[in-house]
Amino acid sequence: MSEAATSQEQYYVPHHSIWPLVGSAAMLMTAVGAANWINDSTGLMGRPLMFAGIAVFVVLFFGWFGAVIRESLSGFYNKQVDISFRMGMMWFIFSEIMFFAAFFGALFYARMLSVPWIGGEGHGALTNQFIWEGYTAAWPTNGPGNIGGTFETIPAWGLPLLNTMLLLASGVTITLAHHALRAGHRTALLVWLAATILLGGVFLYYQAHEYIEAYQHLNLTLGSGVYGSTFFMLTGFHGMHVTLGAIMLTVMWFRCAKGHFTRDNHFAFEAVAWYWHFVDVVWLGLFLFVYVL
C-alpha cells in the first residue's frame, strides 16, 4: 500500500476487487433462476440456479463486508470516506422511505379513491350502475368480485399492539446501546444490543403467528382482494426489513464484542441504528393506517 493511499489527506481508493464481479454473477444467476422457476422450468436453470445465486450472494456479503471491515480497522478510512459512508446510508434510507411510500400510496389510492368510485361516488356513478351494480363501498373489502371469499381482519389491539410495544422498546434499547458505546461501557453496550436483537426476534415470532392465524382461521390471505394484497404487501416487506435489521444488529454485536468500535469511530453501528429507527417509524405508520384506521 502506497503512502498516498493511506494518507489522511487522500480519499482511500481500494485495489482491484473481485467482489463486484461476484455480485453481478449472483444477480444474474438469481434472476435467471427465478424467472425460469416461475415459468415452470424443471431443469438446473430453474430453482437450483436461483438458490445457487442466493448462496453466492451470501458469500459476497461475507467477503465484501469483511474486506471493508479490514480496511476500516487498518486505518485506511479518513473523514472524507466517513462522510461518503454517511451520505450513502442517508440516500439508502431515503430510497427505503420512497419504497414504502409507494405501498402506502397504493393503500391510500385503493381505500380513498378506487373503492368509493366503484361504489358509485363522484365520477364512478356509471361504473357502479353498469358494471358493479349493487356494490356498496366499504373498507376493508375484497372488491366487488368478492375475490378470495369472505374474510375477517386482525384486531389492532391484540398482537399488532404488542408488536408495536416491542418495536418501540427496541428503539429505546438500541439508543441505550449507542449511549453505552459512546461512554465506553462495553458490558452495557452488549446487554442493550442483545436486548434489541431479542425484541426484534420476538416481533418476528408474533408476526409469523399472526400470519398463521390469518391464513388458517380468518381466511385473510394474499388473495383476499385489494385488502389482502395491500395488507400482506406492507406487513410482509416490513417483516423482511426487520429480519435484515436483526441480522445486521447481530453482526454489530459480534463486532462490538471484538472491540472493533471506539467512542468516536463507530459509524457502522450508527448506520444500523438509523436503519432500525426507520423500521420502527414505518411500523407505526403500518399500525395506524393498516390496523387501526
Coordinates of C-alpha atoms in Angstrom, one line a residue:
M1 CA 0.0 0.0 0.0
S2 CA 1.5 3.4 -1.0
E3 CA 1.7 6.3 1.3
A4 CA -0.7 8.2 -0.9
A5 CA -3.3 5.6 -0.4
T6 CA -3.1 5.6 3.4
S7 CA -2.7 9.4 3.8
Q8 CA -5.4 11.1 5.8
E9 CA -5.4 13.8 3.2
Q10 CA -6.3 11.4 0.3
Y11 CA -9.6 9.6 -0.3
Y12 CA -8.9 5.9 0.0
V13 CA -9.2 4.0 -3.2
P14 CA -9.0 0.2 -2.8
H15 CA -7.2 -2.1 -5.2
H16 CA -9.0 -4.0 -7.8
S17 CA -11.6 -6.2 -6.2
I18 CA -13.3 -9.4 -7.5
W19 CA -16.5 -8.7 -5.4
P20 CA -18.4 -6.5 -7.9
L21 CA -17.9 -9.3 -10.5
V22 CA -19.2 -11.9 -8.0
G23 CA -22.2 -9.7 -7.2
S24 CA -23.0 -9.4 -10.9
A25 CA -22.8 -13.1 -11.3
A26 CA -25.0 -13.6 -8.2
M27 CA -27.7 -11.3 -9.5
L28 CA -27.7 -12.9 -13.0
M29 CA -28.0 -16.4 -11.5
T30 CA -30.7 -15.4 -9.1
A31 CA -32.8 -13.5 -11.7
V32 CA -32.5 -16.2 -14.4
G33 CA -33.2 -19.0 -12.0
A34 CA -36.3 -17.2 -10.5
A35 CA -37.6 -16.4 -14.0
N36 CA -37.3 -20.0 -15.1
W37 CA -38.8 -21.3 -11.9
I38 CA -41.8 -19.1 -12.3
N39 CA -42.2 -20.4 -15.8
D40 CA -42.3 -24.0 -14.5
S41 CA -38.7 -24.9 -15.6
T42 CA -37.8 -28.3 -14.0
G43 CA -34.1 -28.3 -15.1
L44 CA -31.0 -26.8 -13.5
M45 CA -31.8 -23.4 -14.9
G46 CA -34.8 -23.0 -12.5
R47 CA -35.0 -23.3 -8.8
P48 CA -31.5 -24.8 -8.3
L49 CA -29.9 -21.9 -10.2
M50 CA -31.8 -19.4 -8.1
F51 CA -30.7 -20.9 -4.8
A52 CA -27.2 -21.1 -6.1
G53 CA -27.3 -17.4 -6.9
I54 CA -28.6 -16.7 -3.3
A55 CA -25.7 -18.8 -1.9
V56 CA -23.2 -16.7 -4.0
F57 CA -24.9 -13.6 -2.5
V58 CA -24.2 -14.9 1.0
V59 CA -20.5 -15.5 0.1
L60 CA -20.5 -12.0 -1.4
F61 CA -21.7 -10.3 1.7
F62 CA -19.2 -12.1 3.9
G63 CA -16.3 -11.4 1.6
W64 CA -17.1 -7.8 0.6
F65 CA -18.1 -6.5 4.0
G66 CA -15.2 -8.4 5.5
A67 CA -12.9 -6.5 3.2
V68 CA -14.4 -3.2 4.2
I69 CA -14.1 -4.1 7.9
R70 CA -10.4 -4.9 7.5
E71 CA -9.8 -1.7 5.6
S72 CA -11.5 0.3 8.4
L73 CA -9.6 -1.5 11.2
S74 CA -6.3 -0.9 9.3
G75 CA -7.0 2.9 9.4
F76 CA -7.4 3.4 5.7
Y77 CA -10.6 5.5 6.0
N78 CA -10.4 9.2 6.8
K79 CA -13.0 11.9 7.4
Q80 CA -13.9 12.1 3.7
V81 CA -14.6 8.4 3.5
D82 CA -16.7 8.6 6.6
I83 CA -18.7 11.4 5.1
S84 CA -19.3 9.4 1.9
F85 CA -20.5 6.4 4.0
R86 CA -22.9 8.7 5.9
M87 CA -24.3 10.2 2.7
G88 CA -24.6 6.7 1.2
M89 CA -26.6 5.5 4.2
M90 CA -28.8 8.6 4.2
W91 CA -29.6 8.1 0.5
F92 CA -30.3 4.4 1.1
I93 CA -32.8 5.1 3.9
F94 CA -34.4 7.8 1.6
S95 CA -34.8 5.1 -1.1
E96 CA -36.4 2.9 1.5
I97 CA -38.8 5.7 2.5
M98 CA -39.8 6.0 -1.2
F99 CA -40.2 2.2 -1.3
F100 CA -42.7 2.2 1.5
A101 CA -44.3 5.4 0.3
A102 CA -45.3 3.7 -2.9
F103 CA -47.1 0.9 -1.0
F104 CA -48.8 3.4 1.4
G105 CA -49.8 5.3 -1.7
A106 CA -51.3 2.2 -3.2
L107 CA -53.3 1.7 0.1
F108 CA -54.5 5.3 0.0
Y109 CA -55.5 5.1 -3.6
A110 CA -57.4 1.9 -3.2
R111 CA -59.1 2.9 0.0
M112 CA -59.9 6.5 -0.6
L113 CA -60.3 6.7 -4.4
S114 CA -60.8 3.4 -6.2
V115 CA -63.3 1.7 -3.8
P116 CA -65.5 4.8 -3.5
W117 CA -65.6 5.2 -7.3
I118 CA -66.6 1.6 -7.8
G119 CA -69.3 2.2 -5.2
G120 CA -70.7 5.0 -7.2
E121 CA -69.3 8.1 -5.5
G122 CA -68.0 11.0 -7.6
H123 CA -67.3 10.1 -11.2
G124 CA -67.9 6.5 -10.5
A125 CA -71.7 6.6 -10.8
L126 CA -71.8 5.0 -14.2
T127 CA -69.2 2.4 -13.3
N128 CA -71.3 1.3 -10.4
Q129 CA -74.6 1.3 -12.4
F130 CA -73.4 -0.6 -15.4
I131 CA -70.5 -2.8 -14.2
W132 CA -70.8 -3.3 -10.4
E133 CA -74.4 -2.6 -9.7
G134 CA -75.3 -3.1 -6.1
Y135 CA -71.8 -2.9 -4.8
T136 CA -71.5 -0.7 -1.7
A137 CA -68.2 0.9 -1.0
A138 CA -66.7 -0.3 2.3
W139 CA -63.3 -0.9 3.9
P140 CA -61.9 -3.4 4.3
T141 CA -63.0 -5.1 1.1
N142 CA -62.0 -7.8 -1.3
G143 CA -63.6 -5.8 -4.1
P144 CA -66.9 -6.1 -5.9
G145 CA -65.8 -9.5 -7.2
N146 CA -65.6 -10.9 -3.7
I147 CA -62.1 -12.2 -4.5
G148 CA -60.8 -14.8 -2.1
G149 CA -64.2 -15.1 -0.3
T150 CA -65.3 -13.7 3.0
F151 CA -62.5 -12.9 5.5
E152 CA -62.0 -11.3 8.9
T153 CA -59.4 -8.7 9.8
I154 CA -56.9 -8.9 12.6
P155 CA -57.9 -6.8 15.6
A156 CA -55.5 -3.9 16.2
W157 CA -55.4 -4.2 19.9
G158 CA -54.1 -7.7 20.1
L159 CA -50.8 -8.9 18.5
P160 CA -50.4 -5.7 16.4
L161 CA -50.4 -3.6 19.6
L162 CA -48.0 -6.0 21.3
N163 CA -45.7 -5.8 18.3
T164 CA -45.8 -2.0 18.4
M165 CA -44.7 -2.0 22.0
L166 CA -41.9 -4.5 21.2
L167 CA -40.6 -2.3 18.4
L168 CA -40.9 0.9 20.4
A169 CA -39.0 -0.8 23.2
S170 CA -36.3 -1.9 20.8
G171 CA -35.9 1.7 19.7
V172 CA -35.1 2.6 23.3
T173 CA -32.7 -0.3 23.8
I174 CA -30.7 0.5 20.6
T175 CA -30.4 4.1 21.8
L176 CA -29.2 3.0 25.2
A177 CA -26.7 0.7 23.5
H178 CA -25.4 3.7 21.4
H179 CA -25.0 5.8 24.6
A180 CA -23.1 2.9 26.2
L181 CA -20.8 2.7 23.2
R182 CA -20.1 6.5 23.3
A183 CA -19.4 6.2 27.1
G184 CA -17.1 3.3 26.7
H185 CA -19.2 0.9 28.7
R186 CA -18.8 -2.3 26.7
T187 CA -20.8 -4.6 29.0
A188 CA -23.9 -2.3 28.9
L189 CA -23.4 -2.0 25.2
L190 CA -23.6 -5.7 24.6
V191 CA -26.5 -6.2 27.0
W192 CA -28.7 -3.5 25.4
L193 CA -27.7 -4.5 21.9
A194 CA -28.6 -8.1 22.7
A195 CA -31.9 -6.9 24.1
T196 CA -32.6 -5.1 20.8
I197 CA -32.0 -8.3 18.9
L198 CA -34.2 -10.3 21.2
L199 CA -37.0 -7.8 20.9
G200 CA -36.7 -7.9 17.1
G201 CA -36.8 -11.7 17.2
V202 CA -39.9 -11.8 19.4
F203 CA -41.6 -9.3 17.0
L204 CA -40.9 -11.6 14.0
Y205 CA -42.2 -14.6 16.0
Y206 CA -45.5 -12.9 16.8
Q207 CA -45.8 -11.7 13.2
A208 CA -45.4 -15.2 11.9
H209 CA -48.1 -16.3 14.5
E210 CA -50.3 -13.5 13.1
Y211 CA -49.9 -14.7 9.6
I212 CA -50.7 -18.3 10.6
E213 CA -53.9 -17.1 12.3
A214 CA -54.9 -15.0 9.3
Y215 CA -54.5 -17.9 6.9
Q216 CA -55.9 -20.7 9.0
H217 CA -58.7 -19.1 10.9
L218 CA -59.6 -15.7 9.3
N219 CA -59.3 -16.6 5.6
L220 CA -57.3 -13.5 5.2
T221 CA -54.7 -14.3 2.5
L222 CA -52.7 -12.6 -0.1
G223 CA -55.5 -13.5 -2.5
S224 CA -58.2 -11.7 -0.4
G225 CA -58.7 -8.9 -2.9
V226 CA -57.2 -5.5 -2.6
Y227 CA -57.2 -5.6 1.2
G228 CA -55.4 -8.9 1.5
S229 CA -52.8 -7.9 -1.1
T230 CA -52.0 -4.5 0.4
F231 CA -52.1 -5.9 4.0
F232 CA -49.5 -8.7 3.3
M233 CA -47.5 -6.5 0.9
L234 CA -47.0 -3.8 3.6
T235 CA -46.6 -6.0 6.6
G236 CA -44.5 -8.7 4.7
F237 CA -42.0 -6.2 3.3
H238 CA -41.7 -4.6 6.7
G239 CA -41.1 -8.0 8.3
M240 CA -38.4 -8.6 5.7
H241 CA -36.7 -5.3 6.8
V242 CA -37.0 -6.3 10.4
T243 CA -35.3 -9.6 9.6
L244 CA -32.4 -7.8 7.8
G245 CA -32.1 -5.3 10.6
A246 CA -31.9 -8.1 13.2
I247 CA -29.1 -9.8 11.1
M248 CA -27.2 -6.5 10.9
L249 CA -27.6 -6.0 14.7
T250 CA -26.3 -9.5 15.3
V251 CA -23.2 -8.7 13.2
M252 CA -22.8 -5.4 15.2
W253 CA -23.0 -7.4 18.5
F254 CA -20.1 -9.6 17.4
R255 CA -18.1 -6.6 16.2
C256 CA -18.7 -4.8 19.5
A257 CA -17.6 -7.9 21.4
K258 CA -14.4 -7.9 19.4
G259 CA -13.8 -4.3 20.2
H260 CA -14.0 -3.0 16.6
F261 CA -15.5 0.3 17.6
T262 CA -14.3 3.3 19.6
R263 CA -16.2 6.1 21.2
D264 CA -15.6 8.4 18.2
N265 CA -15.3 5.9 15.4
H266 CA -18.3 3.6 15.1
F267 CA -20.3 4.6 12.0
A268 CA -21.2 1.0 11.1
F269 CA -23.1 0.8 14.4
E270 CA -24.7 4.2 13.8
A271 CA -25.8 3.2 10.3
V272 CA -27.6 0.1 11.7
A273 CA -29.2 2.1 14.5
W274 CA -30.5 4.6 11.9
Y275 CA -31.9 1.7 9.9
W276 CA -33.6 0.2 13.0
H277 CA -35.2 3.5 13.9
F278 CA -36.5 3.8 10.3
V279 CA -38.1 0.3 10.7
D280 CA -39.7 1.5 13.9
V281 CA -41.2 4.5 12.3
V282 CA -42.6 2.5 9.3
W283 CA -44.3 0.1 11.7
L284 CA -46.0 3.0 13.5
G285 CA -47.4 4.0 10.1
L286 CA -48.5 0.5 9.4
F287 CA -50.1 0.1 12.8
L288 CA -52.2 3.3 12.3
F289 CA -53.2 3.0 8.7
V290 CA -53.4 -0.8 8.3
Y291 CA -54.7 -2.0 11.6
V292 CA -56.3 0.9 13.5
L293 CA -57.9 3.2 10.9

